[in-house]
Coordinates of C-alpha atoms in Angstrom, one line a residue:
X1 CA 0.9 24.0 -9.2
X2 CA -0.9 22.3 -11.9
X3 CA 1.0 19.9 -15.0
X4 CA 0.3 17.3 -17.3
X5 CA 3.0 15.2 -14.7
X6 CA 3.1 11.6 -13.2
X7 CA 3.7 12.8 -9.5
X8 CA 5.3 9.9 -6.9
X9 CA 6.2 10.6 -3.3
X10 CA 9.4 8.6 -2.2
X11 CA 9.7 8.9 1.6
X12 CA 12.8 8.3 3.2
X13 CA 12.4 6.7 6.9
X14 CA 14.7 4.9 9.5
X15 CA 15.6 5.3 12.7
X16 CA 17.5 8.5 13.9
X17 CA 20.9 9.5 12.6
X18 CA 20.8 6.3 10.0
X19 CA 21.8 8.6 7.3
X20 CA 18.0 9.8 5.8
X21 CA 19.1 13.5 5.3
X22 CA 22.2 12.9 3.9
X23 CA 21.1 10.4 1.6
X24 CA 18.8 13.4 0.0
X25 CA 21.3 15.6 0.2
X26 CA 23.3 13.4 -2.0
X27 CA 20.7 12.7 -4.5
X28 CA 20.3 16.7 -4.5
X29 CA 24.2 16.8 -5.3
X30 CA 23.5 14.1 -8.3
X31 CA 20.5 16.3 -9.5
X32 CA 22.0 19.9 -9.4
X33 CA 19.0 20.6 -6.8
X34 CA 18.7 21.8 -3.3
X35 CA 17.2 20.1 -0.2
X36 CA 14.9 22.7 1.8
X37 CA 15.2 21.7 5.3
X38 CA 12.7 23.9 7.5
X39 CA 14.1 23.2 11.0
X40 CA 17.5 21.2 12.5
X41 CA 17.6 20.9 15.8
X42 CA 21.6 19.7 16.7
X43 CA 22.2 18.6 13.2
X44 CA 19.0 16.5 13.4
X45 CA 15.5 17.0 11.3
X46 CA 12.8 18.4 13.2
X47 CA 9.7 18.5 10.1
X48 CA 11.4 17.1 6.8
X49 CA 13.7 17.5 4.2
X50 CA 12.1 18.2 0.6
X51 CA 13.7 17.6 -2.7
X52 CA 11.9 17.8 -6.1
X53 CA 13.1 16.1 -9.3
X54 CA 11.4 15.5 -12.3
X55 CA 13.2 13.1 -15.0
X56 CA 12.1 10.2 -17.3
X57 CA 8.4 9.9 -18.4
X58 CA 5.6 7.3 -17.8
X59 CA 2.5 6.6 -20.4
X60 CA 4.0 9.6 -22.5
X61 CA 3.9 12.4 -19.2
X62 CA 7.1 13.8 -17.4
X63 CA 7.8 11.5 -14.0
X64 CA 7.6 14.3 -11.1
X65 CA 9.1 12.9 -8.1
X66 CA 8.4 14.4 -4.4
X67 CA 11.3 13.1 -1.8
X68 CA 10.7 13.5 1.4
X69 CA 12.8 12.5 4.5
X70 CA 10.7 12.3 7.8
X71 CA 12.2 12.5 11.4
X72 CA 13.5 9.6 12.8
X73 CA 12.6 10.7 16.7
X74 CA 9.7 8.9 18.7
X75 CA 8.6 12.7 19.5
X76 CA 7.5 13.0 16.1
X77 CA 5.3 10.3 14.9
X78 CA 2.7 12.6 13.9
X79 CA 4.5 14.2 11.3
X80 CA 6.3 10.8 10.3
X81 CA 3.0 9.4 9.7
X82 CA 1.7 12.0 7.5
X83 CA 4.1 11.6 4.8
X84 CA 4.1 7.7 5.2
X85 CA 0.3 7.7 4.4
X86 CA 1.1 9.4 1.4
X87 CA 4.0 7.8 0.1
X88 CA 4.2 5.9 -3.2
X89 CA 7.2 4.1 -2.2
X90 CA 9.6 4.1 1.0
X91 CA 13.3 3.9 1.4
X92 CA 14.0 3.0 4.9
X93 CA 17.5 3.7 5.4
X94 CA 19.2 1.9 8.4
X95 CA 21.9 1.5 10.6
X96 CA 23.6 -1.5 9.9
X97 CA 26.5 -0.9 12.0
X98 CA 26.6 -3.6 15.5
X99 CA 25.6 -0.8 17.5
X100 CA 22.4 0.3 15.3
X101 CA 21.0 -2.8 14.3
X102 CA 18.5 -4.0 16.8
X103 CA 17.0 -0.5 16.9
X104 CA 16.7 -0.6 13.0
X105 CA 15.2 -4.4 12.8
X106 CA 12.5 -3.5 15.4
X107 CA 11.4 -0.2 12.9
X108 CA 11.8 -2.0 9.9
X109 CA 9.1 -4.4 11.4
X110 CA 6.7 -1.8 12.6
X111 CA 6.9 0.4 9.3
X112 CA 6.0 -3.0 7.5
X113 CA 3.1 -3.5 9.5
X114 CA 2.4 -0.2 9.0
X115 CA 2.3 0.0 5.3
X116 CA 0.9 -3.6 5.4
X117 CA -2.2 -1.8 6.8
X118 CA -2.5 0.7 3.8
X119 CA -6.0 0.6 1.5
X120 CA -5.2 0.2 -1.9
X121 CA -2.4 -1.0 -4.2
X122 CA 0.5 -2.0 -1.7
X123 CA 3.2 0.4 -1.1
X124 CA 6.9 -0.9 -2.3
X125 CA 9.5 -0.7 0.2
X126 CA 13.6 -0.7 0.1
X127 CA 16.0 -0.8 2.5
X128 CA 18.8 1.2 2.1
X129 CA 21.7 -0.7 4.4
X130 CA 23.6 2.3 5.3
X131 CA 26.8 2.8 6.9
X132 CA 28.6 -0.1 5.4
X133 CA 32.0 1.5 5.3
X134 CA 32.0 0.5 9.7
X135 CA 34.4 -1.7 10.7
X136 CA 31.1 -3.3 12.7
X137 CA 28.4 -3.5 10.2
X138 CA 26.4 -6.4 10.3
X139 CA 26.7 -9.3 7.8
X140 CA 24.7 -8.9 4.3
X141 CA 23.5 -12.7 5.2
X142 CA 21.6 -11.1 8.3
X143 CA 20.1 -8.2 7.0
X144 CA 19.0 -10.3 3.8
X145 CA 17.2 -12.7 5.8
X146 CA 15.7 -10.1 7.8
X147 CA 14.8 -7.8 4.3
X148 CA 13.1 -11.2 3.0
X149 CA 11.0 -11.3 6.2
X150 CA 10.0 -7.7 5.3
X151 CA 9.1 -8.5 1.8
X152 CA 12.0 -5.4 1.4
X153 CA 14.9 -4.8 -1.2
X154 CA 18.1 -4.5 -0.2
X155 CA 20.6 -1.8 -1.4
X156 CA 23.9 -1.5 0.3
X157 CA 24.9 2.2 1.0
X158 CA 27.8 4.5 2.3
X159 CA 25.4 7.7 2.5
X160 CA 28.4 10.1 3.4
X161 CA 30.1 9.4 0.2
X162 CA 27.0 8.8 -1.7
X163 CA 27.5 5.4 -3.1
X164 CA 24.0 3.2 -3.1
X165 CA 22.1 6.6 -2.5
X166 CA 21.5 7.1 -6.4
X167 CA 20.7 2.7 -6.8
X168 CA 18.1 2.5 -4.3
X169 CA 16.7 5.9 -5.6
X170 CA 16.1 4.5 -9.0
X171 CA 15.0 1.0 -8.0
X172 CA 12.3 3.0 -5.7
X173 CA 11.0 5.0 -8.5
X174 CA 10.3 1.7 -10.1
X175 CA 8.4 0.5 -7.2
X176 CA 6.6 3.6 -7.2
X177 CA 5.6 3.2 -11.2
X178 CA 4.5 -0.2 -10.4
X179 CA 1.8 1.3 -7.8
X180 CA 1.2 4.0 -10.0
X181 CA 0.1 1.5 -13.0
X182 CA -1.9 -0.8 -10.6
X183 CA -3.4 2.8 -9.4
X184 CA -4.4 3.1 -12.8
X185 CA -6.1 -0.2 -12.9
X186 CA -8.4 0.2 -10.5
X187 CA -9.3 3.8 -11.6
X188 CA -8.0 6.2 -9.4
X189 CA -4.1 7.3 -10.8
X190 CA -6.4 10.1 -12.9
X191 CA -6.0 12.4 -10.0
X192 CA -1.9 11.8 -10.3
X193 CA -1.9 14.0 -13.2
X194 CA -2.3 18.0 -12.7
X195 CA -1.4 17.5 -9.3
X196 CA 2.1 19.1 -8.3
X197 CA 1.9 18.1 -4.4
X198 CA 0.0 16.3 -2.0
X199 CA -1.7 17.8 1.2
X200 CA -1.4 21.6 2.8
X201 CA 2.2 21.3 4.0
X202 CA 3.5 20.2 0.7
X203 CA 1.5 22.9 -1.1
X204 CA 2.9 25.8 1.2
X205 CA 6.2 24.0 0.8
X206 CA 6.4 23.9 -3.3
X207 CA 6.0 27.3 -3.2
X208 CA 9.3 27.8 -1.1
X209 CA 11.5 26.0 -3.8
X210 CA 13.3 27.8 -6.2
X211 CA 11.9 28.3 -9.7
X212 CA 13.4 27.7 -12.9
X213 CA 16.5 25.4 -11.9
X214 CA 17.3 23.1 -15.0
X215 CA 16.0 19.6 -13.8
X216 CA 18.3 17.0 -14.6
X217 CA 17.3 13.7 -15.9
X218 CA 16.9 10.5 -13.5
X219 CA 18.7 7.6 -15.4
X220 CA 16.3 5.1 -14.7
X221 CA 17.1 1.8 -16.9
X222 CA 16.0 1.4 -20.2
X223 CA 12.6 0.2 -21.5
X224 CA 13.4 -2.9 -23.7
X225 CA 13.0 -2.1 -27.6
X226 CA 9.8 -2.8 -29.5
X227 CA 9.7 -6.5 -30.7
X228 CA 11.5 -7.1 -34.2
X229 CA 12.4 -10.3 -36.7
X230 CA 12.1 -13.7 -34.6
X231 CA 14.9 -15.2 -34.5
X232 CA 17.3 -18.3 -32.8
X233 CA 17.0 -18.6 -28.9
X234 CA 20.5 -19.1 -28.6
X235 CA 22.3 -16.1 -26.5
X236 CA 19.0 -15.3 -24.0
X237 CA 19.8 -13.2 -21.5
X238 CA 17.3 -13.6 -18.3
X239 CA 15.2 -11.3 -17.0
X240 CA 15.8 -8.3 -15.0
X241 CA 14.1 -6.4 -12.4
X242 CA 14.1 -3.4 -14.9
X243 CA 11.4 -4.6 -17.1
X244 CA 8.6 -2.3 -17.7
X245 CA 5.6 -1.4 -14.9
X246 CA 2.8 -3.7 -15.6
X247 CA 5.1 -6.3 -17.1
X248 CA 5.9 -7.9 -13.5
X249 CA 3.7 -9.9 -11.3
X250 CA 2.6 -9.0 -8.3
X251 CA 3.1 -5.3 -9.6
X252 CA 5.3 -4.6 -6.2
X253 CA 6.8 -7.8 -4.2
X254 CA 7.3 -9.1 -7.7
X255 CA 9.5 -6.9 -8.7
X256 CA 11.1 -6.7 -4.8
X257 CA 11.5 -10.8 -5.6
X258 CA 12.8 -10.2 -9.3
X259 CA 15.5 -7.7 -8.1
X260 CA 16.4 -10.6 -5.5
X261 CA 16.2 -13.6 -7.7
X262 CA 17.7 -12.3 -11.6
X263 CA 21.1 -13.6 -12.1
X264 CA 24.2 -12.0 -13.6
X265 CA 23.4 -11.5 -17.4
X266 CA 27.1 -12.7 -17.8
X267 CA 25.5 -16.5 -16.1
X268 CA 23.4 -16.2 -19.4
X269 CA 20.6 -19.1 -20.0
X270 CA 20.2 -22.5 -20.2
X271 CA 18.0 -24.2 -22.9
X272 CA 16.8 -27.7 -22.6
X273 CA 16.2 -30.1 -24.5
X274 CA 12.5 -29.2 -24.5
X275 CA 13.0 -25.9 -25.7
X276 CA 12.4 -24.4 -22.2
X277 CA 14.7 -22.1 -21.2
X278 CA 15.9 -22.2 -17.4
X279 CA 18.2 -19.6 -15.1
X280 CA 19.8 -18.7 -11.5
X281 CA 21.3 -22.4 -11.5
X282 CA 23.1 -23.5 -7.7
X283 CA 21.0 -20.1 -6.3
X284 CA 18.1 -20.3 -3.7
X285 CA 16.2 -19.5 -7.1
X286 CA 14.1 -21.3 -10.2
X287 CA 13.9 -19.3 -13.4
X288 CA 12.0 -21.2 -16.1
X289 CA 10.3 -20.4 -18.9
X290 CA 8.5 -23.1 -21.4
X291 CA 9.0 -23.3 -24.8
X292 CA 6.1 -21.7 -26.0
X293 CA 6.2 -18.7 -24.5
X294 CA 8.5 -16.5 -26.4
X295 CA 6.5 -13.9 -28.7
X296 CA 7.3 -11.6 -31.4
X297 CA 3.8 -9.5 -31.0
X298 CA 3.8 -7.9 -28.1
X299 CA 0.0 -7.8 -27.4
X300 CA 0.1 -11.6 -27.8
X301 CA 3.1 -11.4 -25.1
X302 CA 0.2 -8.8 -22.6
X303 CA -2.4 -11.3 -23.6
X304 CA -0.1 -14.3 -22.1
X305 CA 0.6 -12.6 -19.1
X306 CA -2.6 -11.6 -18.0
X307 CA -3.5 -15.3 -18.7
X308 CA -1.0 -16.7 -16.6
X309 CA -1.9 -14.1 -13.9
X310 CA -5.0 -15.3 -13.4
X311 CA -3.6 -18.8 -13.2
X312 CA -1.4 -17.8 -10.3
X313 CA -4.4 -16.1 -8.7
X314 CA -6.6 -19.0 -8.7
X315 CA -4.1 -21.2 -7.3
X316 CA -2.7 -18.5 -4.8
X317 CA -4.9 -20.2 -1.7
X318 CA -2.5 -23.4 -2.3
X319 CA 0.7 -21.9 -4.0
X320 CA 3.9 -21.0 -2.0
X321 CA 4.5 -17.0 -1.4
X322 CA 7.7 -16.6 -3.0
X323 CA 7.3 -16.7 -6.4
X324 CA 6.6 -14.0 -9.6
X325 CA 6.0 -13.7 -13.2
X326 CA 7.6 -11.5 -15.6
X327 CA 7.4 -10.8 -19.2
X328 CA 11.0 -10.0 -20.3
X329 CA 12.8 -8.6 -23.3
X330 CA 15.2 -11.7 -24.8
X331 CA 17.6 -8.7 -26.1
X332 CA 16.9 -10.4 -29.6
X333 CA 13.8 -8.0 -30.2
X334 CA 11.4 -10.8 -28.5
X335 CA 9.6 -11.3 -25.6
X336 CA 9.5 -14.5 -23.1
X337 CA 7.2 -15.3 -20.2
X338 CA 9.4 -16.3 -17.0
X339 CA 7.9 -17.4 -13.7
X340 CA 10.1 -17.4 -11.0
X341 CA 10.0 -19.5 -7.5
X342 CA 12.4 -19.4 -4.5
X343 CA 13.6 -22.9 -3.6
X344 CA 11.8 -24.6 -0.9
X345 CA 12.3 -28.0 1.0
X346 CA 9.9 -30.7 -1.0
X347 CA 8.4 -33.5 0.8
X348 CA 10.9 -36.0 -0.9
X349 CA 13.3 -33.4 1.0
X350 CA 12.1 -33.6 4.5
X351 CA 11.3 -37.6 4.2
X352 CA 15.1 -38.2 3.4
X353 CA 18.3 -37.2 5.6
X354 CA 16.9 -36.2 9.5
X355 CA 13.6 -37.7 8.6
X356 CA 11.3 -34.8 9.3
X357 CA 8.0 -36.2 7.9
X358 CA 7.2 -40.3 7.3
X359 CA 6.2 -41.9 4.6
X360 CA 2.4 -42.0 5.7
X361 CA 2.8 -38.1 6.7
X362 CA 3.8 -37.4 2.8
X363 CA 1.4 -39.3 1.2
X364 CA -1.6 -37.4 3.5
X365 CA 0.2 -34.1 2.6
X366 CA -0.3 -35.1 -1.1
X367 CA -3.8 -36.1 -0.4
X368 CA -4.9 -33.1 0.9
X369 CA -3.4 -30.7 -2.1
X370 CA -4.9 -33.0 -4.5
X371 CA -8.0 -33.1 -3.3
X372 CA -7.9 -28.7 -2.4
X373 CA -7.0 -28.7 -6.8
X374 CA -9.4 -31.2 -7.8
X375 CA -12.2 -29.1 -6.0
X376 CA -10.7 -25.7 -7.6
X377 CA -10.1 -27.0 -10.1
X378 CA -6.6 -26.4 -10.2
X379 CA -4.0 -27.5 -13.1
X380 CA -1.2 -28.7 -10.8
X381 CA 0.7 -31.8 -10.8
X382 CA 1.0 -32.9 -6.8
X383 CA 3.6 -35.3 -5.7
X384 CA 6.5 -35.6 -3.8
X385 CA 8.7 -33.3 -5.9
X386 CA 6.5 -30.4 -5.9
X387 CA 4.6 -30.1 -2.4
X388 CA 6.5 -28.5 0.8
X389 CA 4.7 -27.6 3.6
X390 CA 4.1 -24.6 5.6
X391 CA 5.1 -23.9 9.1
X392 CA 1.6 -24.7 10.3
X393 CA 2.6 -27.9 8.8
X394 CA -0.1 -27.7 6.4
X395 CA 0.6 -28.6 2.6
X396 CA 1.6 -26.2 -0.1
X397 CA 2.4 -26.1 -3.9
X398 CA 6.4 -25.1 -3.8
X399 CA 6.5 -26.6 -7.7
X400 CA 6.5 -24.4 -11.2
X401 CA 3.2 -23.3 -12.4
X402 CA 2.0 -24.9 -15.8
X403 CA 2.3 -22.8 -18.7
X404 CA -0.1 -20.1 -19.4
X405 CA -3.4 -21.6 -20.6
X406 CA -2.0 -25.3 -20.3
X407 CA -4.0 -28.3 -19.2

């Protein structure tokens, strides 16, 4: 079938029984659609479950999205991995219950290495923590940690009454946008458009699905308004995980981080005395943004970022992982530059208290980054307060990154 459509593949994978069918079958329930199952076997999928839906639009076309939930059973890898090395985005939907866990934290791991191993731009992932209605499900704390490990978003889920289904849904098309854009980057998301399916089964299968049902509209979050008037800073809200693809960096994990990191709006901002704006106070999270970085143009806003990404790049070999950048709407019709870094143990940290490190240790530690920036030529201000270290015990940059362009 050939339109002028954006086409993303979500694939829906987990272990068996986790909920993966019924998940789809509830989105099909939200959507007015149906799910075409080709074989059960004991109330359990034997090829896939296919749902199509088509709502929002990206770069002007219509978003068509292919979901697809794979069997869970070792038997049938083959047909697991052929939609896996086509998806745009996965939802891995596990059991969270006492009973289910240890089988879904040993998948979880091998479907990350698995998509870790993917050519190209990488391949967002989200786990959907099913079945948290059981009087044994596992603490959030535990499967956050374990989701953080995965570089994986978390979305809590009751699949049998639909609640979380429709939330990680959305926050996957996201993710699958974000590859899309970075697709179209490196110049290959061209063949995205015209093309209805992906690969012989899908094509036979399109062709199965009824025609002409009224597609109802995905209610992804808002695009922030075009920039207006400048005006006060006073009532920022801080950025969200909903910003625009292309406005988040890394275009994947970034957002995976963002989702992790953005506070309530109700916690609203903080501005300093300096002008810089700071949020995600008494979190595991910094949010900052300097001064100078709010915009009322928006292609001076692009221009920044892209600056400030290439910043982050050139320092990556020495920075700490856990850490984006996003250009966000204020919600006053401007635009502000946030980077945003997950708290880590400084060496003024691990000198005091149980006395990890000693004195002689730190200042070697600082030594060494200094002299890895000097030769890079790196902008970064090494002491103390802004250098952790790694568990090879070698030194790293846990600080904030100077602002974009800055000396």
């Amino acid at each position: 079938m050939q339109d002028d459509s954006v086409v993303i593949t979500v694939v829906y994978d987990g272990p068996p029984q986790a909920g993966k069918t019924t998940s789809v079958r509830a989105l099909a329930r939200a959507f007015g659609r149906e799910v075409y199952t080709p074989e059960e076997r004991d109330g359990r999928t034997v090829f896939f479950d296919w749902l199509e839906h088509v709502g929002g639009r990206f770069e002007g076309a219509p978003i068509r999205c292919q979901i697809v939930s794979v069997p869970g059973q070792k038997r049938w890898t083959r047909r697991r991995g052929h939609f896996l090395e086509r998806a745009d985005v996965v939802v891995f939907v596990g059991d969270t219950t006492a009973g289910g866990w240890p089988e879904t934290v040993a998948r979880l791991a091998d479907l990350r290495a698995d998509l870790d191993g993917r050519v190209g731009p990488p391949v967002g992932l989200v786990f959907q923590a099913n079945k948290r209605d059981c009087a044994d499900a596992v603490p959030m704390d535990e499967i956050r940690g374990r989701a953080a490990n995965a570089r994986t978003a978390v979305v809590e889920s009751t699949a049998s009454d639909g609640s979380g289904v429709r939330e990680a849904f959305v926050f996957a098309v996201r993710l699958a946008l974000d590859r899309v854009r970075a697709d179209l980057e490196r110049g290959g998301a061209g063949t995205r458009r015209g093309l209805a399916v992906t690969g012989t089964e899908l094509v036979d299968l399109v062709a199965l699905l009824r025609s002409g049902d009224a597609a109802a509209e995905v209610e992804l979050p808002p695009i922030p308004p075009l920039p207006g008037p400048a005006i006060t800073v006073t009532g920022l809200r801080p950025p969200s995980f909903d910003a625009p693809s292309g406005f988040v960096w890394p275009p994947i994990e970034g957002r995976i981080m963002l989702r992790e990191a953005a506070p309530p709006l109700e916690n609203g901002v903080q501005v300093a005395a300096n002008g810089d704006c700071i949020a995600g106070a008494g979190s595991a999270w910094r949010l900052h943004s300097p001064a100078a970085s709010v915009f009322t143009d928006i292609d001076e806003a692009r221009t920044a970022l892209l600056s400030w990404v290439r910043q982050h790049v050139a320092a990556q070999p020495v920075l700490s992982r856990r850490r984006c950048i996003v250009l966000a709407a204020t919600g006053e019709g401007r635009w502000r530059l946030w980077q945003i870094v997950q708290q880590e143990p400084t060496l003024r940290d691990l000198t005091s208290g149980a006395s990890r490190l000693d004195g002689a240790d730190a200042r070697r530690l600082v030594g060494e980054l200094l002299a890895a920036c000097v030769n890079a030529a790196l902008p970064l201000t090494c002491t103390i307060d802004t250098i952790g270290i790694t568990d090879l015990r070698q030194p790293v940059y846990v600080g904030l990154m100077p602002s974009p362009g800055g000396p």
